[in-house]
mmCIF file of C-alpha atoms in Angstrom:
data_model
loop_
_atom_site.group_PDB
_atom_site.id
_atom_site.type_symbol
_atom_site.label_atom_id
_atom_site.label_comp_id
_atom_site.label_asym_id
_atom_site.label_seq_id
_atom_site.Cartn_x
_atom_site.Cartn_y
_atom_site.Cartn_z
ATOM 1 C CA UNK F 1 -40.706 173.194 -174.589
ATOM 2 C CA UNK F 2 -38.895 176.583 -174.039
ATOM 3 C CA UNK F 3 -35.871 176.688 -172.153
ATOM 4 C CA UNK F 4 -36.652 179.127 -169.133
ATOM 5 C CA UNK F 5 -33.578 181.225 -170.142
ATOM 6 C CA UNK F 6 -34.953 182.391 -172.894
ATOM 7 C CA UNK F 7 -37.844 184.296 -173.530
ATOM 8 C CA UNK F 8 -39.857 184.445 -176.876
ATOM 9 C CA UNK F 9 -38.696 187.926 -177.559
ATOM 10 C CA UNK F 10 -35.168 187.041 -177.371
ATOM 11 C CA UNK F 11 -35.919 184.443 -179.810
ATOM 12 C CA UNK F 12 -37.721 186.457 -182.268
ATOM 13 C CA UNK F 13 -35.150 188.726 -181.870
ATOM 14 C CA UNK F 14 -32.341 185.876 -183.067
ATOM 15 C CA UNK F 15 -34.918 185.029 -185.650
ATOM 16 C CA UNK F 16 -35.121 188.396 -186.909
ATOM 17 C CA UNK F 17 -31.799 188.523 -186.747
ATOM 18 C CA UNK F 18 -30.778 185.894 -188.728
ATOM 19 C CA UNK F 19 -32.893 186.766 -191.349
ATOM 20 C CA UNK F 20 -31.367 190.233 -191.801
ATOM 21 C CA UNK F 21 -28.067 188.695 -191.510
ATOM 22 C CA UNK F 22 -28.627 186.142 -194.072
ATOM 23 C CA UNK F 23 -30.958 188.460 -196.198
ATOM 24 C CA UNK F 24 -27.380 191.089 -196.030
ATOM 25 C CA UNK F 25 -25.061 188.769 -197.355
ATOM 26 C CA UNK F 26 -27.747 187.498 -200.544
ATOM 27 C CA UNK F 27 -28.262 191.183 -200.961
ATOM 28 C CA UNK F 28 -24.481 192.168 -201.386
ATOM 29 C CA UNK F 29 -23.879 189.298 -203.153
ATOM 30 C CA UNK F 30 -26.279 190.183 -205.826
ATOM 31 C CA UNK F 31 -24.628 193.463 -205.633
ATOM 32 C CA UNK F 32 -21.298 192.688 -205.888
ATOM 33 C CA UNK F 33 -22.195 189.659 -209.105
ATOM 34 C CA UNK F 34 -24.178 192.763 -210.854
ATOM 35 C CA UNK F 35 -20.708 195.056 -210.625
ATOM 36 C CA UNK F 36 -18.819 191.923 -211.977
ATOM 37 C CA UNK F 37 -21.217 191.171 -214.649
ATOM 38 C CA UNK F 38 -21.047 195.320 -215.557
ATOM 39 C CA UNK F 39 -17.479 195.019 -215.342
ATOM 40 C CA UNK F 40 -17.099 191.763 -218.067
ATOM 41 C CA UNK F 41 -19.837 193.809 -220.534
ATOM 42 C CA UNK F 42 -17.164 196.856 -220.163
ATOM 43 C CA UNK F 43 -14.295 194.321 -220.578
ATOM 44 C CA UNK F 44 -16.453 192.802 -223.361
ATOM 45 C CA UNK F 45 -17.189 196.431 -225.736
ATOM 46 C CA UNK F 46 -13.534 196.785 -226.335
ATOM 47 C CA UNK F 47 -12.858 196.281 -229.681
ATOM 48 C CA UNK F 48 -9.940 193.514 -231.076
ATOM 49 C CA UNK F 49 -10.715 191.383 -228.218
ATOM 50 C CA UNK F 50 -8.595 188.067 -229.077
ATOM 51 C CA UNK F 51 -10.549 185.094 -229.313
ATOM 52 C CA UNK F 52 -9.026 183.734 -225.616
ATOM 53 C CA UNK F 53 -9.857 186.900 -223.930
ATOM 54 C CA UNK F 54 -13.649 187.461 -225.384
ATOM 55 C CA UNK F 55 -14.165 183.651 -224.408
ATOM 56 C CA UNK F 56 -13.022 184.091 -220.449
ATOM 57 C CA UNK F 57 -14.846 187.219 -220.314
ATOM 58 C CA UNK F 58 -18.024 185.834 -221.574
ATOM 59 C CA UNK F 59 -17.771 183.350 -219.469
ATOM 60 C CA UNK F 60 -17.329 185.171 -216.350
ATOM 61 C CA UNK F 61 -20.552 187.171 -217.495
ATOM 62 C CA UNK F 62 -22.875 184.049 -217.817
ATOM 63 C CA UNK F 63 -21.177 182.478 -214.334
ATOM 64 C CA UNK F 64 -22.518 185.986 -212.676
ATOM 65 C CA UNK F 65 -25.966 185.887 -214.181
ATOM 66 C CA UNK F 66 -26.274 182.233 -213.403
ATOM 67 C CA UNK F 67 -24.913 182.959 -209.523
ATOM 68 C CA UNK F 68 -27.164 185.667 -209.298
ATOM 69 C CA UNK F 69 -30.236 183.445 -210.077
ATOM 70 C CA UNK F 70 -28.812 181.413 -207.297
ATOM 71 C CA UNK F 71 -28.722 184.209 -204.972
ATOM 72 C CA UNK F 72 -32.253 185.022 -205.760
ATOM 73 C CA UNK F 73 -33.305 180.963 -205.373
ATOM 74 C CA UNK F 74 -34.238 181.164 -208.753
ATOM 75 C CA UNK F 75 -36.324 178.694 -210.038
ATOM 76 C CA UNK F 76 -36.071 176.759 -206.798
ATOM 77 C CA UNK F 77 -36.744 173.467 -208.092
ATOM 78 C CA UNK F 78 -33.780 173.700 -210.308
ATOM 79 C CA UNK F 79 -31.896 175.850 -207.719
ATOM 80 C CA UNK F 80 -32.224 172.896 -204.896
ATOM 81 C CA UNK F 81 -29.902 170.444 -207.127
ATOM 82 C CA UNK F 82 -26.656 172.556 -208.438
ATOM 83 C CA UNK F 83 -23.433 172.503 -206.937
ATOM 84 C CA UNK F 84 -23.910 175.872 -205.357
ATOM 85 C CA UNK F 85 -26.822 174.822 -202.970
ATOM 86 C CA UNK F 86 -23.428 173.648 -200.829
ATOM 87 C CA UNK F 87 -21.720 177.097 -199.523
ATOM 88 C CA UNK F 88 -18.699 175.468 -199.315
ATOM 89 C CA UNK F 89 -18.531 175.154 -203.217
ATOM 90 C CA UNK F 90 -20.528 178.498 -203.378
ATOM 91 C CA UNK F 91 -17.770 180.207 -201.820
ATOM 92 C CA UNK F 92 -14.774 178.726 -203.735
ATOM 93 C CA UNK F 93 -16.408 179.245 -206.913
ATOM 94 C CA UNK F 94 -17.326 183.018 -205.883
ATOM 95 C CA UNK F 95 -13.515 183.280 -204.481
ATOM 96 C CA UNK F 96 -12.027 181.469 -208.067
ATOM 97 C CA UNK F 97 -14.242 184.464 -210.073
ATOM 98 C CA UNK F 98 -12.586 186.589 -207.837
ATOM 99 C CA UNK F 99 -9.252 186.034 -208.715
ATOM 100 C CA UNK F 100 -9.905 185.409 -212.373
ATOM 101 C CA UNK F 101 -11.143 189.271 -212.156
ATOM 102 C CA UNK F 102 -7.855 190.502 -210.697
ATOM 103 C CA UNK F 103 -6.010 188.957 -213.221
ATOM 104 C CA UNK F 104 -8.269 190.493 -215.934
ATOM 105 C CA UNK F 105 -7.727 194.319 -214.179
ATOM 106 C CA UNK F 106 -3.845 193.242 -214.538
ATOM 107 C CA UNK F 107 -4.069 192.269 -218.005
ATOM 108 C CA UNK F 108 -6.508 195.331 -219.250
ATOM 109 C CA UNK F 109 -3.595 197.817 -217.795
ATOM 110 C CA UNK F 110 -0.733 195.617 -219.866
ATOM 111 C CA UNK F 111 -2.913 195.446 -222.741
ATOM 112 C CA UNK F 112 -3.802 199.394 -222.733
ATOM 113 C CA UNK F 113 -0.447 200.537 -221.549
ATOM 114 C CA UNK F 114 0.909 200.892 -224.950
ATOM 115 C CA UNK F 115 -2.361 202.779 -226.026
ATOM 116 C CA UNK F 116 -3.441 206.765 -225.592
ATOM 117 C CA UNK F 117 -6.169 205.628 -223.183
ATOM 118 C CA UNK F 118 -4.144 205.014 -219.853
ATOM 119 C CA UNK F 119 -6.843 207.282 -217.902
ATOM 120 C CA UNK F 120 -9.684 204.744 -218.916
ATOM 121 C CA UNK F 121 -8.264 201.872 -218.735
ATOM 122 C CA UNK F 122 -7.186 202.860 -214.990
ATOM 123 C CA UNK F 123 -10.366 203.532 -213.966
ATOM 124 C CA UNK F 124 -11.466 200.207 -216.095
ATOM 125 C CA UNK F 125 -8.948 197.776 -214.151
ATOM 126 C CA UNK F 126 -9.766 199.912 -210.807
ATOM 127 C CA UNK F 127 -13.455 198.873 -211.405
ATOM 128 C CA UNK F 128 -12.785 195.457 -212.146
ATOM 129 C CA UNK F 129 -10.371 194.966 -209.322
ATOM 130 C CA UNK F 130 -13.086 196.230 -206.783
ATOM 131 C CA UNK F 131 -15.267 193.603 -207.906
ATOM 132 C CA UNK F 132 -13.151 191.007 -207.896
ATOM 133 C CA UNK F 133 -11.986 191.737 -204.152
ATOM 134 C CA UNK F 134 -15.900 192.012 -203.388
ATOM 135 C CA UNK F 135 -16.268 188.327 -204.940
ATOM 136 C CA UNK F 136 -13.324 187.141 -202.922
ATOM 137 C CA UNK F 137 -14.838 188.515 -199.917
ATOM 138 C CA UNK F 138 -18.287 186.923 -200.435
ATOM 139 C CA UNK F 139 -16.973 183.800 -201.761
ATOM 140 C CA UNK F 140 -14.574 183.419 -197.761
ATOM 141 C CA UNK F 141 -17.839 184.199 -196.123
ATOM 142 C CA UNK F 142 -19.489 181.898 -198.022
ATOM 143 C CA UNK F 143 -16.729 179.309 -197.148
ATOM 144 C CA UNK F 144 -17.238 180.346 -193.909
ATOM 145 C CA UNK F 145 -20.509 179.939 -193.384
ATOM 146 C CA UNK F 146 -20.528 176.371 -194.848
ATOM 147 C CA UNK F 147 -17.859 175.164 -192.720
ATOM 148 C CA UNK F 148 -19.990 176.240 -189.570
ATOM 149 C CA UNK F 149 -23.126 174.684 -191.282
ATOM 150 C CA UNK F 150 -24.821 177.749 -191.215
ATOM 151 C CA UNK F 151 -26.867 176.410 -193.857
ATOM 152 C CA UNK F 152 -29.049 174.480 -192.549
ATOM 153 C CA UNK F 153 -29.485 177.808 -189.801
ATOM 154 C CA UNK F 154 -30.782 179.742 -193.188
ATOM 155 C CA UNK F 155 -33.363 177.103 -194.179
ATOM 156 C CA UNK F 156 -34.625 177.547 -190.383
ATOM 157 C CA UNK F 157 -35.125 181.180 -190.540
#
């Protein structure tokens, strides 16, 4: 029964709404893991990479193509039963490649500041550290979300 406060526009408009709202936040997530993912193949074409700093960078690159699958629900029946089906664990693993990002735009001006190629490697670690603070930001809203069980709100819609 329909409450008689409500009519069915107004909910089809909170429908609607949801769906834009949650439909935002996969979309800018997939935007902001395909900037992190172009920012780790940049990272990764620099040449006399030590071994520690090719690994973490590679890394970082699969985690984004594997999140992005996520993002898109990917194949769902394999989707459904990894760790990142909770947004709770979503977001902290989105927030922790966040962070591991800022370090790396850190670390590629040390690295570089000894070198002829200051310019680039600004505009490199600028790059990378835009990313990263995009990651941060979807991974708290991600947090977010899960703590107000917004989930289950998506999987409505």
């Amino acid at each position: 029964a329909q409450s008689p406060y409500t009519s069915n526009e107004e909910v089809g408009g909170f429908t609607k709404g949801c769906f834009v709202f949650f439909a935002s936040i996969t979309t800018v997530a997939i935007i902001v893991l395909a900037c992190m993912s172009a920012s780790q193949i940049i990272l990764l074409s620099k040449k006399h990479l030590p071994f520690l700093q090719f690994s973490l960078r590679l890394y970082i690159l699969i985690f984004c193509l594997i999140f992005m699958l996520v993002e898109l629900d990917w194949p769902p029946q394999i989707m459904r039963n990894l760790p990142t089906n909770n947004w709770l664990m979503r977001g902290w693993m989105y927030s922790f490649l966040g962070l591991v990002g800022m370090e790396e735009a850190f670390a590629v001006l040390v690295s570089d500041s000894s070198t002829s190629n200051i310019l680039g490697s600004d505009l490199i670690s600028i790059f990378v550290q835009i990313s990263s603070w995009g990651m941060v930001a979807i991974g708290v809203l991600y947090f977010a979300l899960g703590l107000l069980c917004m989930r289950s709100l998506k999987e409505k819609v």
